[in-house]
Coordinates of N, CA, C and O in Angstrom, one line a residue:
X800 N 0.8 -1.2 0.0 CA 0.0 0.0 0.0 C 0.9 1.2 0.0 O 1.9 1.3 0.7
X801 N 0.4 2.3 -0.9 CA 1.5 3.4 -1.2 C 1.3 4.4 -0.1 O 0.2 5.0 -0.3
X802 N 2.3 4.7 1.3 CA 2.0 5.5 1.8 C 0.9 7.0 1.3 O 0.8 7.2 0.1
X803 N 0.3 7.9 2.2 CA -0.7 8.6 2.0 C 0.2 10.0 2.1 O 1.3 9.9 2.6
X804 N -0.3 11.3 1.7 CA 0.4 12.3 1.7 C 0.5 12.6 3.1 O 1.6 13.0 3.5
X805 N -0.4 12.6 4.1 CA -0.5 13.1 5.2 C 0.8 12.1 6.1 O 1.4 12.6 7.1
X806 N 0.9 11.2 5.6 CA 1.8 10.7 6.4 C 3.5 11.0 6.0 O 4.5 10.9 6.7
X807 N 3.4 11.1 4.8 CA 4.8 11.7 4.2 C 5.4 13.3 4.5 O 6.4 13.9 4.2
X808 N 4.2 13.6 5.1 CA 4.3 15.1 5.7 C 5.6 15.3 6.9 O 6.5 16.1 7.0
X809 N 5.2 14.6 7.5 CA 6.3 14.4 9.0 C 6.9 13.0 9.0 O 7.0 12.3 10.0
X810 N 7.3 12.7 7.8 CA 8.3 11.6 8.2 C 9.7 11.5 8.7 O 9.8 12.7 9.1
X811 N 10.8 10.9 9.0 CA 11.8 10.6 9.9 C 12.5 11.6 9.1 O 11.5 11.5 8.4
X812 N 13.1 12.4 8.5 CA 13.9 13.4 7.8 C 13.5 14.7 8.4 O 14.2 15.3 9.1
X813 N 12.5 15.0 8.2 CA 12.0 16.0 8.7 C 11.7 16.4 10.3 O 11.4 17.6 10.7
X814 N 11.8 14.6 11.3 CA 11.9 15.1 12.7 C 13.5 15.3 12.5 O 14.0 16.2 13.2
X815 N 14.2 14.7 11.7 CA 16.0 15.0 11.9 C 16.0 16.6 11.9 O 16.4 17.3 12.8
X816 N 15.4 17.0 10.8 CA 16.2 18.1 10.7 C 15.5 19.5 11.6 O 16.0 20.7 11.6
X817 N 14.3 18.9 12.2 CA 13.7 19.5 13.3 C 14.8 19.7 14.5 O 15.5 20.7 14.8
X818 N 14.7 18.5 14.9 CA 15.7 18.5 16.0 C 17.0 18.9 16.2 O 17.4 19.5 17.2
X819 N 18.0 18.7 14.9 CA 19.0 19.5 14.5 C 19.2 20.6 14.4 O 20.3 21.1 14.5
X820 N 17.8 21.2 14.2 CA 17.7 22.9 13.6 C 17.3 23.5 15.1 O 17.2 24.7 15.0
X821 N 17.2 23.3 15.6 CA 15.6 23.6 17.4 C 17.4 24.8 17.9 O 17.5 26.0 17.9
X822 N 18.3 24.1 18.3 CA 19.3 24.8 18.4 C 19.7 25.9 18.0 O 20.1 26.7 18.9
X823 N 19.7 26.3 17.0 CA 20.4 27.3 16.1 C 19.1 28.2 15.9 O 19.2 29.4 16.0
X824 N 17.7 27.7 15.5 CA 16.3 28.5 15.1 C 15.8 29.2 17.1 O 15.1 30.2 17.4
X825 N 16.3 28.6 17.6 CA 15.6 29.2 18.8 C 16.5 30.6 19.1 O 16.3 31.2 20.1
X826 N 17.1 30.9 18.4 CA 18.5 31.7 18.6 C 17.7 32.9 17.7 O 17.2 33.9 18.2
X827 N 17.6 32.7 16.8 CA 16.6 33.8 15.7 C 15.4 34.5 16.7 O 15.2 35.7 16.8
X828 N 14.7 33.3 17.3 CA 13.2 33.7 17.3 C 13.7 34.2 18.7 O 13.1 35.3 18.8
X829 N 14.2 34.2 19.7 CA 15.1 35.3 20.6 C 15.5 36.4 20.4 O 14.9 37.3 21.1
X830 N 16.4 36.8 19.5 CA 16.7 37.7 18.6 C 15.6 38.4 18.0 O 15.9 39.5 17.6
X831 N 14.4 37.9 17.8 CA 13.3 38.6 17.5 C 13.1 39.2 18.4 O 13.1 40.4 18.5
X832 N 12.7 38.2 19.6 CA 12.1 38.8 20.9 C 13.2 40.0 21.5 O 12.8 40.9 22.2
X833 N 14.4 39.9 21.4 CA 15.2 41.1 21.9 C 15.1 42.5 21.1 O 14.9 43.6 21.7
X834 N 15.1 42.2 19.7 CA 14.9 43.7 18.5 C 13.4 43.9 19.0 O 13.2 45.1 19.2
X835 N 12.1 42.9 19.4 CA 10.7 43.6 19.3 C 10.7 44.7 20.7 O 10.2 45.8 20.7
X836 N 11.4 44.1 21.9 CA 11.5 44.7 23.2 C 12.1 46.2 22.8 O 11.5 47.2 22.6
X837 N 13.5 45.8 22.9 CA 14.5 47.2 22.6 C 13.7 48.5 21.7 O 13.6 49.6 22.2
X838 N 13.2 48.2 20.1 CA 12.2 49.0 19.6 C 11.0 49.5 20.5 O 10.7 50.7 20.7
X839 N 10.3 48.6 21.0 CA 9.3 49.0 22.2 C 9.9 49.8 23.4 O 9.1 50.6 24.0
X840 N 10.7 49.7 23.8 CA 11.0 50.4 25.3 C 11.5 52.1 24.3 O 11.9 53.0 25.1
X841 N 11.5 52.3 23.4 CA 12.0 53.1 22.1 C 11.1 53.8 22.2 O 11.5 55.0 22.4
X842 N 9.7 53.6 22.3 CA 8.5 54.0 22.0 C 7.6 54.5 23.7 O 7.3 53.9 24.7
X843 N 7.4 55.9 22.9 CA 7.3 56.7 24.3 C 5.6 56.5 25.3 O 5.3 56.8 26.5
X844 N 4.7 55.7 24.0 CA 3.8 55.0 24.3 C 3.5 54.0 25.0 O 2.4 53.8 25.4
X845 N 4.6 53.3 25.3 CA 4.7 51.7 26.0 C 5.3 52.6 27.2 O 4.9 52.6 28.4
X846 N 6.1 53.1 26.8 CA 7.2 53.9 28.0 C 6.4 54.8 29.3 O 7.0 55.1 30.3
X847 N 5.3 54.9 29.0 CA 4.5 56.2 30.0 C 3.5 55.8 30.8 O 2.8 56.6 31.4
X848 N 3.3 54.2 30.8 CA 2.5 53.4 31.4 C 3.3 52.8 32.9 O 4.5 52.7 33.1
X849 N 2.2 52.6 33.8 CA 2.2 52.1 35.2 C 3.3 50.7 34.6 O 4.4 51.0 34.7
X850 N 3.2 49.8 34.2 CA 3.7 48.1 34.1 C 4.8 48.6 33.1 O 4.6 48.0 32.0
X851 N 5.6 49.2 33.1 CA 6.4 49.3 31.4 C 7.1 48.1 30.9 O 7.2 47.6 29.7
X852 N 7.7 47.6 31.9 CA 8.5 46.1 31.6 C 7.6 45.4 31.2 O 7.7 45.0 30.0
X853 N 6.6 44.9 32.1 CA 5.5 43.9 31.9 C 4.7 43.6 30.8 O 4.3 42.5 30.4
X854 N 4.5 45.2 30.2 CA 3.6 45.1 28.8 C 5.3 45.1 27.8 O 5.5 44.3 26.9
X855 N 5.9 46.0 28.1 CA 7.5 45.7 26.5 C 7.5 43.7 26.7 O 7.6 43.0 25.8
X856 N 7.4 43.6 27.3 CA 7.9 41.9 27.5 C 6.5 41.3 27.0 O 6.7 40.5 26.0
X857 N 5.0 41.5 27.3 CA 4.4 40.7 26.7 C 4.0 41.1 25.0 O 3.8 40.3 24.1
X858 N 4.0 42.3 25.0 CA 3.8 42.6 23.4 C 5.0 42.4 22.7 O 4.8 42.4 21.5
X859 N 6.2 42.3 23.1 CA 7.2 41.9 22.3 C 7.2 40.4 22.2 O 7.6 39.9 21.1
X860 N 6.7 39.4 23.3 CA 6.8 38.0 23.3 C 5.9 38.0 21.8 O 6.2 37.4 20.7
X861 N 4.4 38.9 22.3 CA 3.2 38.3 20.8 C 4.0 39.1 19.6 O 3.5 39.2 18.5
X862 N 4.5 39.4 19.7 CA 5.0 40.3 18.3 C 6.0 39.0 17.9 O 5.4 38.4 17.0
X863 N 7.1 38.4 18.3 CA 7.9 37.9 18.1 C 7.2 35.9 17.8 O 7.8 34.9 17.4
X864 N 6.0 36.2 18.4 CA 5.4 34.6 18.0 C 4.7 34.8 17.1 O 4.5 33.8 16.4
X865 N 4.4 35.7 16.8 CA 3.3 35.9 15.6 C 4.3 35.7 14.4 O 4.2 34.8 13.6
X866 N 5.0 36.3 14.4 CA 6.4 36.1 13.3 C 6.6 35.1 13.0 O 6.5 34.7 11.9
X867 N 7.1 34.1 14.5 CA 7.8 33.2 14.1 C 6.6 32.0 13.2 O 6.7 31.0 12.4
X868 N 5.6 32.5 13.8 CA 4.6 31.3 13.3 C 4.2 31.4 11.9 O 3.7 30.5 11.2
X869 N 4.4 32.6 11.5 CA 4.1 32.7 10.3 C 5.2 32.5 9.5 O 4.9 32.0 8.4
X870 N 6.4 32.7 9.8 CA 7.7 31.9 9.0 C 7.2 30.3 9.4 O 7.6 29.6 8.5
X871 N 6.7 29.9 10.1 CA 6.8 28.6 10.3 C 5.7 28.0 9.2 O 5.7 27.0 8.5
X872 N 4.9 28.9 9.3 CA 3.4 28.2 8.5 C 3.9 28.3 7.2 O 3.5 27.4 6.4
X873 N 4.8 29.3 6.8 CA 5.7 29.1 5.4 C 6.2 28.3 5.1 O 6.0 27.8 4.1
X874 N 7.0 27.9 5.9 CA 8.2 27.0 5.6 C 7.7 25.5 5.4 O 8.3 24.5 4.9
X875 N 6.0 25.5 6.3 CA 6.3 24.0 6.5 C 5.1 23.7 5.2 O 4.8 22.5 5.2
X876 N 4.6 24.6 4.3 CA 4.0 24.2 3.0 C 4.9 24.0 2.4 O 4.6 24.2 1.2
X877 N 6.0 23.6 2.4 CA 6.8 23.9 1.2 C 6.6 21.8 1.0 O 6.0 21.0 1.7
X878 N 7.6 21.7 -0.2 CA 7.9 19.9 -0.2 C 9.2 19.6 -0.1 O 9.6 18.7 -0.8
X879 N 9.9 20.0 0.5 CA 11.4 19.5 0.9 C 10.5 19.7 2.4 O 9.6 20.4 2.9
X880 N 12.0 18.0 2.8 CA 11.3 17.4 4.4 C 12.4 18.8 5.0 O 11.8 19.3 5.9
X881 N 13.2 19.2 4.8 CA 14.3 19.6 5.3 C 13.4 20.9 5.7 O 13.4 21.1 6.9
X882 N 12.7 22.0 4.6 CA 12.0 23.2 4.7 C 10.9 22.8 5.8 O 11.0 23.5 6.8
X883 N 10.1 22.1 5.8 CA 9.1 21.3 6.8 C 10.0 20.9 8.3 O 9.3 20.8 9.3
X884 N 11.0 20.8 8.5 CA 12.1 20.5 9.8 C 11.8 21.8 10.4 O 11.2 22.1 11.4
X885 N 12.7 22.6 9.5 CA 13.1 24.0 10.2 C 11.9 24.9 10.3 O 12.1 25.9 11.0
X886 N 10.7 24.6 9.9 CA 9.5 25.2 10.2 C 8.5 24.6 11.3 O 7.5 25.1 11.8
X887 N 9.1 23.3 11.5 CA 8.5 22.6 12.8 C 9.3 22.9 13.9 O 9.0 22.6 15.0
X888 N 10.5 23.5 13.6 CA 11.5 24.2 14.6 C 11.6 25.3 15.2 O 12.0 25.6 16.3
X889 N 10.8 26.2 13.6 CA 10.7 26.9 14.3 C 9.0 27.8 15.0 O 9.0 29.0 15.4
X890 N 7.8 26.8 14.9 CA 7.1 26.6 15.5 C 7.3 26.2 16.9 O 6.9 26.7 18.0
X891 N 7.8 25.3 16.9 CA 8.4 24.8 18.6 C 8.9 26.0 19.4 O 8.7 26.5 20.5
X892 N 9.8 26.4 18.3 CA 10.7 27.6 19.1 C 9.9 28.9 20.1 O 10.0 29.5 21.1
X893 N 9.3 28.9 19.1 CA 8.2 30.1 19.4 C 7.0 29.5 20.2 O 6.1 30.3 20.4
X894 N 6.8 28.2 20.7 CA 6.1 27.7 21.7 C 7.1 28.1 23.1 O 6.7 28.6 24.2
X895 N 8.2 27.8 22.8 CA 9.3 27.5 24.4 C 9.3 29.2 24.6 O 9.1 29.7 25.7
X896 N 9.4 29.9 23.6 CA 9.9 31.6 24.1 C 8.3 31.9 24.6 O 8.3 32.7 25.6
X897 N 6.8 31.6 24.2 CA 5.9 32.5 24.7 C 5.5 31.5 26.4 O 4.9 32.1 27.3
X898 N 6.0 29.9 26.4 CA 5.7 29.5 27.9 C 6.7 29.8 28.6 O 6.6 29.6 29.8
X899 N 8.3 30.5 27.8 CA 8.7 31.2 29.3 C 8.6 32.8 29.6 O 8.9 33.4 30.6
X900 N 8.2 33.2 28.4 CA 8.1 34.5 28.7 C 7.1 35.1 29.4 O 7.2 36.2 30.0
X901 N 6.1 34.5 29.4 CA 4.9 34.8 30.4 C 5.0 34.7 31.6 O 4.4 35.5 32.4
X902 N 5.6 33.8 31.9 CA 6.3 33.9 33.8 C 6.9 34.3 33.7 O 7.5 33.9 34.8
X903 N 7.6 35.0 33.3 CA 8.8 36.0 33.3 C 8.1 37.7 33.0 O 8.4 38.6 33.7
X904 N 7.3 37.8 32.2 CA 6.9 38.9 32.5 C 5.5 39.0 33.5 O 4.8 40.0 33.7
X905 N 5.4 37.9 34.0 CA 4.5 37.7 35.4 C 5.2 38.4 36.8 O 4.8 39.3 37.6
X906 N 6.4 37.5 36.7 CA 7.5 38.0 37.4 C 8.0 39.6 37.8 O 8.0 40.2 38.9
X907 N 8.6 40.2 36.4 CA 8.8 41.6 36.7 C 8.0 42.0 37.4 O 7.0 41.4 37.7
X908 N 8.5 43.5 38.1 CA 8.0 44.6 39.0 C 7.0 45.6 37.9 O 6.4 46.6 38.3

């Protein structure tokens, strides 16, 4: 029986290059989250509020997931298993930055 497309979607190549890439892609979607903050605390709007850390840190976390998920939702239409890896990478990625950044901007004063 000829495998089905749905299952050739996420086959063994594609967790490699997932897992391979999770290192190096989580480093980008960071780097997002650092440029979204830095530009926000920039901005005299975010800046003149009671919470200023609290809201730069959560609106830069959704600024910086929304991105990454939308590179991810690109990458992972594509048909190389390899472009589907690094888009499940970097989906993941942007899962680990918005469950820790939320206790972290819980945290701040």
């Amino acid at each position: 029986m000829p495998p089905t497309v749905d299952s050739r979607r996420l086959d063994d190549r594609v967790w490699s290059v997932a897992t391979r890439s999770s290192p190096v892609v989580i480093q980008f979607v960071l780097g997002v989250l650092l440029v979204a903050t830095w530009l926000l605390g920039r901005w005299p709007l975010i800046s003149n509020i009671v919470d200023a850390p609290r809201a730069e840190v959560l609106v830069a976390t959704g600024i910086a997931v929304v991105i990454s998920v939308g590179v991810a939702a690109a990458l992972f239409r594509r048909d190389s298993s390899m472009a589907r890896g690094i888009g499940l990478s970097t989906a993941a990625s942007a899962a680990v930055v918005l469950i820790g950044a939320i206790p972290y901007a819980c945290w701040l004063l």
